[in-house]
PDB file of C-alpha atoms in Angstrom:
ATOM      1  CA  MET N   1     -18.207  -6.457 -15.887  1.00  0.00           C
ATOM      2  CA  HIS N   2     -17.949  -5.555 -12.217  1.00  0.00           C
ATOM      3  CA  VAL N   3     -18.702  -7.900  -9.343  1.00  0.00           C
ATOM      4  CA  GLN N   4     -20.696  -6.239  -6.578  1.00  0.00           C
ATOM      5  CA  ALA N   5     -19.398  -8.203  -3.615  1.00  0.00           C
ATOM      6  CA  ARG N   6     -22.538  -8.409  -1.521  1.00  0.00           C
ATOM      7  CA  ALA N   7     -22.070 -12.052  -0.555  1.00  0.00           C
ATOM      8  CA  ALA N   8     -18.838 -13.997  -0.183  1.00  0.00           C
ATOM      9  CA  VAL N   9     -17.597 -17.396   0.926  1.00  0.00           C
ATOM     10  CA  VAL N  10     -14.094 -17.670   2.350  1.00  0.00           C
ATOM     11  CA  THR N  11     -12.416 -20.959   3.252  1.00  0.00           C
ATOM     12  CA  GLY N  12      -9.499 -21.177   5.635  1.00  0.00           C
ATOM     13  CA  ALA N  13     -11.094 -18.206   7.376  1.00  0.00           C
ATOM     14  CA  ALA N  14     -10.035 -18.791  10.978  1.00  0.00           C
ATOM     15  CA  SER N  15      -6.714 -16.967  10.592  1.00  0.00           C
ATOM     16  CA  GLY N  16      -4.239 -15.370   8.229  1.00  0.00           C
ATOM     17  CA  ILE N  17      -5.279 -14.400   4.716  1.00  0.00           C
ATOM     18  CA  GLY N  18      -8.711 -16.022   5.071  1.00  0.00           C
ATOM     19  CA  LEU N  19      -9.540 -13.993   8.160  1.00  0.00           C
ATOM     20  CA  ALA N  20      -8.287 -10.801   6.499  1.00  0.00           C
ATOM     21  CA  LEU N  21     -10.394 -11.495   3.401  1.00  0.00           C
ATOM     22  CA  SER N  22     -13.474 -12.079   5.565  1.00  0.00           C
ATOM     23  CA  ALA N  23     -12.900  -8.831   7.440  1.00  0.00           C
ATOM     24  CA  ARG N  24     -12.324  -6.899   4.188  1.00  0.00           C
ATOM     25  CA  PHE N  25     -15.538  -8.139   2.609  1.00  0.00           C
ATOM     26  CA  ALA N  26     -17.522  -7.571   5.793  1.00  0.00           C
ATOM     27  CA  ARG N  27     -16.167  -4.036   6.126  1.00  0.00           C
ATOM     28  CA  ALA N  28     -17.520  -3.328   2.648  1.00  0.00           C
ATOM     29  CA  GLY N  29     -20.967  -4.481   3.744  1.00  0.00           C
ATOM     30  CA  ALA N  30     -20.946  -8.005   2.308  1.00  0.00           C
ATOM     31  CA  GLY N  31     -22.450 -10.989   4.036  1.00  0.00           C
ATOM     32  CA  VAL N  32     -19.704 -13.568   4.563  1.00  0.00           C
ATOM     33  CA  VAL N  33     -19.743 -17.287   5.225  1.00  0.00           C
ATOM     34  CA  MET N  34     -16.469 -18.159   6.911  1.00  0.00           C
ATOM     35  CA  ALA N  35     -15.422 -21.806   6.728  1.00  0.00           C
ATOM     36  CA  ASP N  36     -12.579 -23.638   8.427  1.00  0.00           C
ATOM     37  CA  VAL N  37     -11.817 -27.008   9.993  1.00  0.00           C
ATOM     38  CA  ALA N  38     -10.598 -25.256  13.159  1.00  0.00           C
ATOM     39  CA  GLY N  39     -14.064 -24.707  14.589  1.00  0.00           C
ATOM     40  CA  ASP N  40     -13.218 -23.081  17.930  1.00  0.00           C
ATOM     41  CA  ALA N  41     -10.837 -20.523  16.444  1.00  0.00           C
ATOM     42  CA  LEU N  42     -13.228 -19.855  13.570  1.00  0.00           C
ATOM     43  CA  HIS N  43     -16.178 -19.115  15.834  1.00  0.00           C
ATOM     44  CA  ARG N  44     -14.053 -16.829  18.039  1.00  0.00           C
ATOM     45  CA  ARG N  45     -12.910 -14.779  15.042  1.00  0.00           C
ATOM     46  CA  ALA N  46     -16.417 -14.658  13.580  1.00  0.00           C
ATOM     47  CA  ALA N  47     -17.787 -13.460  16.928  1.00  0.00           C
ATOM     48  CA  GLU N  48     -15.148 -10.719  17.041  1.00  0.00           C
ATOM     49  CA  LEU N  49     -16.122  -9.524  13.567  1.00  0.00           C
ATOM     50  CA  ALA N  50     -19.824  -9.721  14.397  1.00  0.00           C
ATOM     51  CA  ALA N  51     -19.224  -7.585  17.497  1.00  0.00           C
ATOM     52  CA  GLN N  52     -17.889  -4.903  15.126  1.00  0.00           C
ATOM     53  CA  GLY N  53     -21.092  -5.041  13.089  1.00  0.00           C
ATOM     54  CA  ALA N  54     -20.056  -7.571  10.458  1.00  0.00           C
ATOM     55  CA  ASP N  55     -22.602  -9.893   8.854  1.00  0.00           C
ATOM     56  CA  VAL N  56     -20.662 -13.150   9.149  1.00  0.00           C
ATOM     57  CA  THR N  57     -21.561 -16.785   9.683  1.00  0.00           C
ATOM     58  CA  ALA N  58     -19.044 -19.399  10.827  1.00  0.00           C
ATOM     59  CA  VAL N  59     -19.312 -22.898   9.353  1.00  0.00           C
ATOM     60  CA  THR N  60     -17.008 -25.600  10.633  1.00  0.00           C
ATOM     61  CA  ALA N  61     -16.150 -27.846   7.700  1.00  0.00           C
ATOM     62  CA  ASP N  62     -13.510 -30.391   6.753  1.00  0.00           C
ATOM     63  CA  LEU N  63     -12.950 -29.333   3.164  1.00  0.00           C
ATOM     64  CA  THR N  64     -11.218 -32.590   2.300  1.00  0.00           C
ATOM     65  CA  ASP N  65     -14.590 -34.340   2.754  1.00  0.00           C
ATOM     66  CA  PRO N  66     -16.746 -34.066  -0.408  1.00  0.00           C
ATOM     67  CA  ASP N  67     -19.984 -34.350   1.570  1.00  0.00           C
ATOM     68  CA  ALA N  68     -18.898 -31.588   3.952  1.00  0.00           C
ATOM     69  CA  VAL N  69     -18.088 -29.314   1.015  1.00  0.00           C
ATOM     70  CA  GLU N  70     -21.522 -29.929  -0.534  1.00  0.00           C
ATOM     71  CA  ARG N  71     -23.128 -29.097   2.814  1.00  0.00           C
ATOM     72  CA  LEU N  72     -21.070 -25.910   2.957  1.00  0.00           C
ATOM     73  CA  ALA N  73     -22.358 -24.914  -0.484  1.00  0.00           C
ATOM     74  CA  ASP N  74     -25.940 -25.699   0.554  1.00  0.00           C
ATOM     75  CA  THR N  75     -25.542 -23.597   3.703  1.00  0.00           C
ATOM     76  CA  ALA N  76     -23.863 -20.688   1.918  1.00  0.00           C
ATOM     77  CA  PHE N  77     -26.426 -20.404  -0.849  1.00  0.00           C
ATOM     78  CA  GLY N  78     -29.227 -20.919   1.658  1.00  0.00           C
ATOM     79  CA  LEU N  79     -27.978 -18.077   3.847  1.00  0.00           C
ATOM     80  CA  LEU N  80     -26.720 -15.648   1.241  1.00  0.00           C
ATOM     81  CA  GLY N  81     -28.860 -16.415  -1.801  1.00  0.00           C
ATOM     82  CA  ASP N  82     -26.717 -15.407  -4.750  1.00  0.00           C
ATOM     83  CA  ILE N  83     -22.980 -15.546  -4.052  1.00  0.00           C
ATOM     84  CA  ASP N  84     -20.643 -13.030  -5.676  1.00  0.00           C
ATOM     85  CA  VAL N  85     -17.210 -14.191  -4.497  1.00  0.00           C
ATOM     86  CA  VAL N  86     -15.747 -17.556  -3.497  1.00  0.00           C
ATOM     87  CA  CYS N  87     -12.259 -17.456  -2.009  1.00  0.00           C
ATOM     88  CA  ASN N  88     -10.797 -20.946  -2.239  1.00  0.00           C
ATOM     89  CA  ASN N  89      -8.187 -20.145   0.368  1.00  0.00           C
ATOM     90  CA  ALA N  90      -7.744 -23.056   2.808  1.00  0.00           C
ATOM     91  CA  GLY N  91      -4.160 -24.242   3.016  1.00  0.00           C
ATOM     92  CA  VAL N  92      -1.464 -25.804   5.172  1.00  0.00           C
ATOM     93  CA  LEU N  93       2.299 -25.503   5.072  1.00  0.00           C
ATOM     94  CA  GLY N  94       3.227 -29.089   5.857  1.00  0.00           C
ATOM     95  CA  PRO N  95       6.789 -30.343   6.304  1.00  0.00           C
ATOM     96  CA  VAL N  96       9.571 -27.989   5.230  1.00  0.00           C
ATOM     97  CA  GLY N  97      13.309 -28.291   5.376  1.00  0.00           C
ATOM     98  CA  GLN N  98      13.407 -31.970   4.400  1.00  0.00           C
ATOM     99  CA  PRO N  99      14.440 -33.384   1.030  1.00  0.00           C
ATOM    100  CA  LEU N 100      11.716 -35.186  -0.878  1.00  0.00           C
ATOM    101  CA  TRP N 101      12.944 -38.680  -0.023  1.00  0.00           C
ATOM    102  CA  GLU N 102      12.773 -37.938   3.711  1.00  0.00           C
ATOM    103  CA  VAL N 103       9.280 -36.414   3.810  1.00  0.00           C
ATOM    104  CA  PRO N 104       6.819 -38.969   5.249  1.00  0.00           C
ATOM    105  CA  LEU N 105       4.416 -39.918   2.483  1.00  0.00           C
ATOM    106  CA  GLU N 106       1.414 -39.531   4.745  1.00  0.00           C
ATOM    107  CA  ARG N 107       2.419 -35.936   5.530  1.00  0.00           C
ATOM    108  CA  MET N 108       2.770 -35.197   1.834  1.00  0.00           C
ATOM    109  CA  ARG N 109      -0.660 -36.672   1.132  1.00  0.00           C
ATOM    110  CA  GLN N 110      -2.158 -34.514   3.887  1.00  0.00           C
ATOM    111  CA  VAL N 111      -0.724 -31.370   2.291  1.00  0.00           C
ATOM    112  CA  PHE N 112      -2.212 -32.324  -1.078  1.00  0.00           C
ATOM    113  CA  GLU N 113      -5.566 -33.111   0.518  1.00  0.00           C
ATOM    114  CA  VAL N 114      -5.900 -29.540   1.790  1.00  0.00           C
ATOM    115  CA  ASN N 115      -3.941 -27.457  -0.714  1.00  0.00           C
ATOM    116  CA  HIS N 116      -5.103 -29.253  -3.845  1.00  0.00           C
ATOM    117  CA  TRP N 117      -8.018 -31.649  -3.415  1.00  0.00           C
ATOM    118  CA  ALA N 118     -10.004 -29.396  -1.079  1.00  0.00           C
ATOM    119  CA  HIS N 119      -9.730 -26.619  -3.675  1.00  0.00           C
ATOM    120  CA  VAL N 120     -10.934 -29.010  -6.367  1.00  0.00           C
ATOM    121  CA  LEU N 121     -13.911 -30.025  -4.228  1.00  0.00           C
ATOM    122  CA  VAL N 122     -14.881 -26.426  -3.465  1.00  0.00           C
ATOM    123  CA  ALA N 123     -14.703 -25.472  -7.149  1.00  0.00           C
ATOM    124  CA  ARG N 124     -16.805 -28.491  -8.147  1.00  0.00           C
ATOM    125  CA  ALA N 125     -19.432 -27.673  -5.514  1.00  0.00           C
ATOM    126  CA  PHE N 126     -19.722 -23.930  -6.157  1.00  0.00           C
ATOM    127  CA  VAL N 127     -19.017 -23.291  -9.841  1.00  0.00           C
ATOM    128  CA  PRO N 128     -22.040 -25.175 -11.279  1.00  0.00           C
ATOM    129  CA  ARG N 129     -24.335 -23.255  -8.939  1.00  0.00           C
ATOM    130  CA  LEU N 130     -22.727 -19.955  -9.876  1.00  0.00           C
ATOM    131  CA  LEU N 131     -23.250 -20.762 -13.554  1.00  0.00           C
ATOM    132  CA  GLU N 132     -26.884 -21.736 -12.987  1.00  0.00           C
ATOM    133  CA  ARG N 133     -27.606 -18.299 -11.570  1.00  0.00           C
ATOM    134  CA  GLY N 134     -26.063 -16.580 -14.570  1.00  0.00           C
ATOM    135  CA  ARG N 135     -24.799 -13.622 -12.576  1.00  0.00           C
ATOM    136  CA  PRO N 136     -21.314 -12.103 -12.455  1.00  0.00           C
ATOM    137  CA  ALA N 137     -19.168 -13.849  -9.852  1.00  0.00           C
ATOM    138  CA  HIS N 138     -15.497 -14.256  -9.046  1.00  0.00           C
ATOM    139  CA  LEU N 139     -13.599 -17.360  -7.929  1.00  0.00           C
ATOM    140  CA  VAL N 140     -10.257 -16.654  -6.240  1.00  0.00           C
ATOM    141  CA  HIS N 141      -7.814 -19.529  -5.710  1.00  0.00           C
ATOM    142  CA  THR N 142      -5.047 -18.980  -3.174  1.00  0.00           C
ATOM    143  CA  ALA N 143      -1.906 -20.576  -4.539  1.00  0.00           C
ATOM    144  CA  SER N 144       1.514 -19.129  -3.689  1.00  0.00           C
ATOM    145  CA  MET N 145       4.750 -17.858  -5.157  1.00  0.00           C
ATOM    146  CA  SER N 146       5.740 -21.473  -4.536  1.00  0.00           C
ATOM    147  CA  ALA N 147       3.633 -22.289  -7.594  1.00  0.00           C
ATOM    148  CA  PHE N 148       6.517 -20.718  -9.530  1.00  0.00           C
ATOM    149  CA  VAL N 149       9.578 -20.547  -7.278  1.00  0.00           C
ATOM    150  CA  VAL N 150      10.783 -23.759  -5.667  1.00  0.00           C
ATOM    151  CA  GLY N 151      13.590 -24.119  -3.182  1.00  0.00           C
ATOM    152  CA  ALA N 152      15.168 -26.959  -1.303  1.00  0.00           C
ATOM    153  CA  GLY N 153      13.117 -28.801   1.288  1.00  0.00           C
ATOM    154  CA  SER N 154       9.721 -27.613   0.058  1.00  0.00           C
ATOM    155  CA  ALA N 155       8.533 -30.440  -2.193  1.00  0.00           C
ATOM    156  CA  ALA N 156       5.156 -31.118  -0.525  1.00  0.00           C
ATOM    157  CA  TYR N 157       4.014 -27.500  -0.326  1.00  0.00           C
ATOM    158  CA  ALA N 158       5.395 -26.382  -3.689  1.00  0.00           C
ATOM    159  CA  ALA N 159       4.037 -29.394  -5.564  1.00  0.00           C
ATOM    160  CA  SER N 160       0.565 -28.851  -4.118  1.00  0.00           C
ATOM    161  CA  LYS N 161       0.661 -25.191  -5.113  1.00  0.00           C
ATOM    162  CA  HIS N 162       1.800 -26.056  -8.640  1.00  0.00           C
ATOM    163  CA  ALA N 163      -1.202 -28.364  -8.834  1.00  0.00           C
ATOM    164  CA  ASP N 164      -3.540 -25.639  -7.614  1.00  0.00           C
ATOM    165  CA  LEU N 165      -2.165 -23.191 -10.160  1.00  0.00           C
ATOM    166  CA  ALA N 166      -2.948 -25.728 -12.892  1.00  0.00           C
ATOM    167  CA  VAL N 167      -6.495 -26.126 -11.559  1.00  0.00           C
ATOM    168  CA  ALA N 168      -7.001 -22.354 -11.552  1.00  0.00           C
ATOM    169  CA  ARG N 169      -5.655 -22.028 -15.097  1.00  0.00           C
ATOM    170  CA  SER N 170      -7.920 -24.828 -16.266  1.00  0.00           C
ATOM    171  CA  LEU N 171     -10.938 -23.240 -14.594  1.00  0.00           C
ATOM    172  CA  ARG N 172     -10.115 -19.945 -16.243  1.00  0.00           C
ATOM    173  CA  ALA N 173     -10.169 -21.657 -19.639  1.00  0.00           C
ATOM    174  CA  ASP N 174     -13.320 -23.633 -18.800  1.00  0.00           C
ATOM    175  CA  LEU N 175     -15.172 -20.495 -17.702  1.00  0.00           C
ATOM    176  CA  ARG N 176     -14.094 -18.195 -20.510  1.00  0.00           C
ATOM    177  CA  GLY N 177     -17.164 -16.534 -21.993  1.00  0.00           C
ATOM    178  CA  THR N 178     -19.246 -16.979 -18.837  1.00  0.00           C
ATOM    179  CA  GLY N 179     -19.968 -14.504 -16.068  1.00  0.00           C
ATOM    180  CA  VAL N 180     -17.616 -16.261 -13.628  1.00  0.00           C
ATOM    181  CA  ARG N 181     -14.134 -14.775 -13.458  1.00  0.00           C
ATOM    182  CA  VAL N 182     -11.153 -16.624 -12.015  1.00  0.00           C
ATOM    183  CA  SER N 183      -8.034 -15.285 -10.320  1.00  0.00           C
ATOM    184  CA  VAL N 184      -5.112 -17.067  -8.711  1.00  0.00           C
ATOM    185  CA  LEU N 185      -3.598 -15.386  -5.672  1.00  0.00           C
ATOM    186  CA  CYS N 186       0.164 -15.928  -5.451  1.00  0.00           C
ATOM    187  CA  PRO N 187       1.479 -14.297  -2.281  1.00  0.00           C
ATOM    188  CA  GLY N 188       5.078 -14.482  -1.192  1.00  0.00           C
ATOM    189  CA  ARG N 189       5.826 -14.360   2.498  1.00  0.00           C
ATOM    190  CA  VAL N 190       2.848 -13.028   4.448  1.00  0.00           C
ATOM    191  CA  ASP N 191       2.846 -12.231   8.172  1.00  0.00           C
ATOM    192  CA  THR N 192       0.450 -14.960   9.282  1.00  0.00           C
ATOM    193  CA  PRO N 193       0.494 -17.567  12.067  1.00  0.00           C
ATOM    194  CA  MET N 194       1.373 -20.236   9.475  1.00  0.00           C
ATOM    195  CA  VAL N 195       4.843 -18.794   8.859  1.00  0.00           C
ATOM    196  CA  GLN N 196       5.675 -17.130  12.154  1.00  0.00           C
ATOM    197  CA  GLY N 197       9.038 -18.392  13.355  1.00  0.00           C
ATOM    198  CA  LEU N 198       9.622 -20.277  10.123  1.00  0.00           C
ATOM    199  CA  THR N 199      12.986 -20.084   8.396  1.00  0.00           C
ATOM    200  CA  ALA N 200      12.272 -20.613   4.715  1.00  0.00           C
ATOM    201  CA  PRO N 201      14.258 -23.409   3.060  1.00  0.00           C
ATOM    202  CA  ARG N 202      17.086 -22.361   0.761  1.00  0.00           C
ATOM    203  CA  GLY N 203      15.685 -20.683  -2.344  1.00  0.00           C
ATOM    204  CA  ALA N 204      12.042 -20.991  -1.244  1.00  0.00           C
ATOM    205  CA  GLY N 205      11.453 -17.647   0.454  1.00  0.00           C
ATOM    206  CA  GLY N 206      11.537 -14.118  -0.841  1.00  0.00           C
ATOM    207  CA  ASP N 207      13.111 -10.973   0.567  1.00  0.00           C
ATOM    208  CA  THR N 208       9.881  -9.169   1.401  1.00  0.00           C
ATOM    209  CA  SER N 209       6.930  -9.685   3.696  1.00  0.00           C
ATOM    210  CA  VAL N 210       3.457  -8.174   3.549  1.00  0.00           C
ATOM    211  CA  SER N 211       0.470  -8.202   5.863  1.00  0.00           C
ATOM    212  CA  ALA N 212      -2.605 -10.347   5.348  1.00  0.00           C
ATOM    213  CA  GLU N 213      -4.583  -7.105   5.119  1.00  0.00           C
ATOM    214  CA  ASN N 214      -2.440  -5.999   2.167  1.00  0.00           C
ATOM    215  CA  VAL N 215      -3.280  -9.262   0.423  1.00  0.00           C
ATOM    216  CA  ALA N 216      -6.992  -8.861   1.149  1.00  0.00           C
ATOM    217  CA  ASP N 217      -6.942  -5.341  -0.333  1.00  0.00           C
ATOM    218  CA  LEU N 218      -5.263  -6.713  -3.477  1.00  0.00           C
ATOM    219  CA  VAL N 219      -8.032  -9.283  -3.897  1.00  0.00           C
ATOM    220  CA  TRP N 220     -10.740  -6.707  -3.279  1.00  0.00           C
ATOM    221  CA  GLU N 221      -9.357  -4.392  -5.949  1.00  0.00           C
ATOM    222  CA  ALA N 222      -9.188  -7.243  -8.492  1.00  0.00           C
ATOM    223  CA  LEU N 223     -12.788  -8.411  -8.126  1.00  0.00           C
ATOM    224  CA  GLY N 224     -14.701  -8.281 -11.371  1.00  0.00           C
ATOM    225  CA  SER N 225     -11.595  -7.600 -13.446  1.00  0.00           C
ATOM    226  CA  ASP N 226      -9.741  -9.856 -15.861  1.00  0.00           C
ATOM    227  CA  ARG N 227      -6.695  -9.960 -13.622  1.00  0.00           C
ATOM    228  CA  PHE N 228      -5.768 -13.598 -13.319  1.00  0.00           C
ATOM    229  CA  TYR N 229      -2.403 -13.566 -11.535  1.00  0.00           C
ATOM    230  CA  LEU N 230      -2.450 -11.618  -8.272  1.00  0.00           C
ATOM    231  CA  PHE N 231       1.047 -11.063  -6.869  1.00  0.00           C
ATOM    232  CA  SER N 232       1.212  -9.358  -3.489  1.00  0.00           C
ATOM    233  CA  ASN N 233       4.913  -8.950  -2.729  1.00  0.00           C
ATOM    234  CA  PRO N 234       7.190  -6.318  -4.272  1.00  0.00           C
ATOM    235  CA  ASP N 235       9.956  -8.839  -4.988  1.00  0.00           C
ATOM    236  CA  ALA N 236       7.640 -10.969  -7.165  1.00  0.00           C
ATOM    237  CA  PRO N 237       8.881  -9.541 -10.510  1.00  0.00           C
ATOM    238  CA  LEU N 238      12.516 -10.326  -9.706  1.00  0.00           C
ATOM    239  CA  ARG N 239      11.737 -13.826  -8.434  1.00  0.00           C
ATOM    240  CA  LEU N 240       9.623 -14.605 -11.479  1.00  0.00           C
ATOM    241  CA  ARG N 241      12.235 -13.214 -13.848  1.00  0.00           C
ATOM    242  CA  ASP N 242      14.906 -15.456 -12.314  1.00  0.00           C
ATOM    243  CA  GLN N 243      12.672 -18.497 -12.767  1.00  0.00           C
ATOM    244  CA  PHE N 244      11.733 -17.772 -16.353  1.00  0.00           C
ATOM    245  CA  ASP N 245      15.282 -16.768 -17.263  1.00  0.00           C
ATOM    246  CA  ASP N 246      16.302 -20.243 -16.128  1.00  0.00           C
ATOM    247  CA  VAL N 247      13.563 -21.816 -18.248  1.00  0.00           C
ATOM    248  CA  TRP N 248      14.528 -19.732 -21.278  1.00  0.00           C
ATOM    249  CA  ARG N 249      18.203 -20.585 -20.835  1.00  0.00           C
ATOM    250  CA  HIS N 250      17.356 -24.266 -21.191  1.00  0.00           C
ATOM    251  CA  VAL N 251      14.982 -23.686 -24.103  1.00  0.00           C
ATOM    252  CA  SER N 252      17.697 -21.876 -26.023  1.00  0.00           C
ATOM    253  CA  LEU N 253      20.520 -24.360 -25.349  1.00  0.00           C
ATOM    254  CA  PRO N 254      21.722 -26.052 -28.533  1.00  0.00           C
ATOM    255  CA  PRO N 255      21.074 -29.784 -28.863  1.00  0.00           C
ATOM    256  CA  PRO N 256      23.988 -32.039 -27.915  1.00  0.00           C
ATOM    257  CA  SER N 257      26.340 -32.918 -30.744  1.00  0.00           C
ATOM    258  CA  PRO N 258      26.516 -36.567 -31.864  1.00  0.00           C
ATOM    259  CA  GLU N 259      30.094 -36.749 -30.600  1.00  0.00           C
ATOM    260  CA  GLU N 260      29.222 -35.505 -27.110  1.00  0.00           C
ATOM    261  CA  GLU N 261      29.455 -38.159 -24.425  1.00  0.00           C
ATOM    262  CA  LEU N 262      26.174 -37.589 -22.547  1.00  0.00           C
ATOM    263  CA  TRP N 263      26.755 -40.199 -19.874  1.00  0.00           C
ATOM    264  CA  PRO N 264      30.475 -40.455 -19.107  1.00  0.00           C
ATOM    265  CA  ALA N 265      31.614 -44.008 -18.463  1.00  0.00           C
ATOM    266  CA  PRO N 266      32.328 -44.544 -14.768  1.00  0.00           C
ATOM    267  CA  LYS N 267      35.962 -44.791 -13.858  1.00  0.00           C
ATOM    268  CA  ALA N 268      36.980 -48.238 -12.694  1.00  0.00           C
ATOM    269  CA  THR N 269      38.108 -48.536  -9.108  1.00  0.00           C
ATOM    270  CA  THR N 270      41.609 -49.747  -8.264  1.00  0.00           C
ATOM    271  CA  GLU N 271      40.204 -53.083  -7.099  1.00  0.00           C
ATOM    272  CA  ALA N 272      38.176 -53.486 -10.302  1.00  0.00           C
ATOM    273  CA  ARG N 273      41.238 -52.826 -12.441  1.00  0.00           C
ATOM    274  CA  LYS N 274      43.079 -55.719 -10.808  1.00  0.00           C
ATOM    275  CA  HIS N 275      40.436 -58.158 -11.983  1.00  0.00           C
ATOM    276  CA  ARG N 276      39.531 -56.564 -15.306  1.00  0.00           C
ATOM    277  CA  PRO N 277      40.029 -58.929 -18.244  1.00  0.00           C
ATOM    278  CA  SER N 278      42.610 -57.746 -20.756  1.00  0.00           C
ATOM    279  CA  THR N 279      39.970 -57.835 -23.521  1.00  0.00           C
ATOM    280  CA  TRP N 280      37.972 -54.974 -21.957  1.00  0.00           C
ATOM    281  CA  ARG N 281      37.917 -51.876 -24.074  1.00  0.00           C
ATOM    282  CA  ARG N 282      36.400 -48.475 -23.451  1.00  0.00           C
TER     283      ARG N 282
END
């Protein structure tokens, strides 16, 4: 099966990977609905692409609002007719550099609203309509290498990307045997406004950086194929190997022996020893 990308929907399209995906599809002659909550920036970028001859439409939408997502689907299908590609790409970085117990809960919820729940809402709005039409189509979820590799101070972002990876894997299983393919995009560091000036927390970043255009080309080449995991950065194999070596090391560890003291008894303090009854035994 090959998806002829004549019509595409891209969320998070005002900048970064979403903008690059929109430009890549438009350059190939596809009509593109670009969606983002940042309306002013979105319309500026869409106007720039249109001035170059692109067939693009900007739709300002808060993708954390179920009603807004349904309206986006109505608009996209109304404008484009049959849709070939949906790039579920909207995302935010959120707080980094703080341990989990210091991250404000409201900030963490906000990250999940965009990186996880908005992706769920978009899938729920678009997939049934794609299935109804019975044509080949491709759903691309933007997750991250942080769906696999987790460093210090990145709990909110990494947890949301783990959740999105699980959603993409579930969708892949749900849609097996249909004409709708699913891929999960897992970029490492990408030169986008979201990460400019950011020092990645310890263990969270990779050693390579790629352009958003490189990522868009990777997605374009994968459309219609069975490629599920899309890794954009050349250091991905090494980073993944380190993670899975760690998992395998724990899988292969022998069980503790019955004689092993799993939780060592705490040593009594000097003050406690003074008052310890003589009947105490360890």
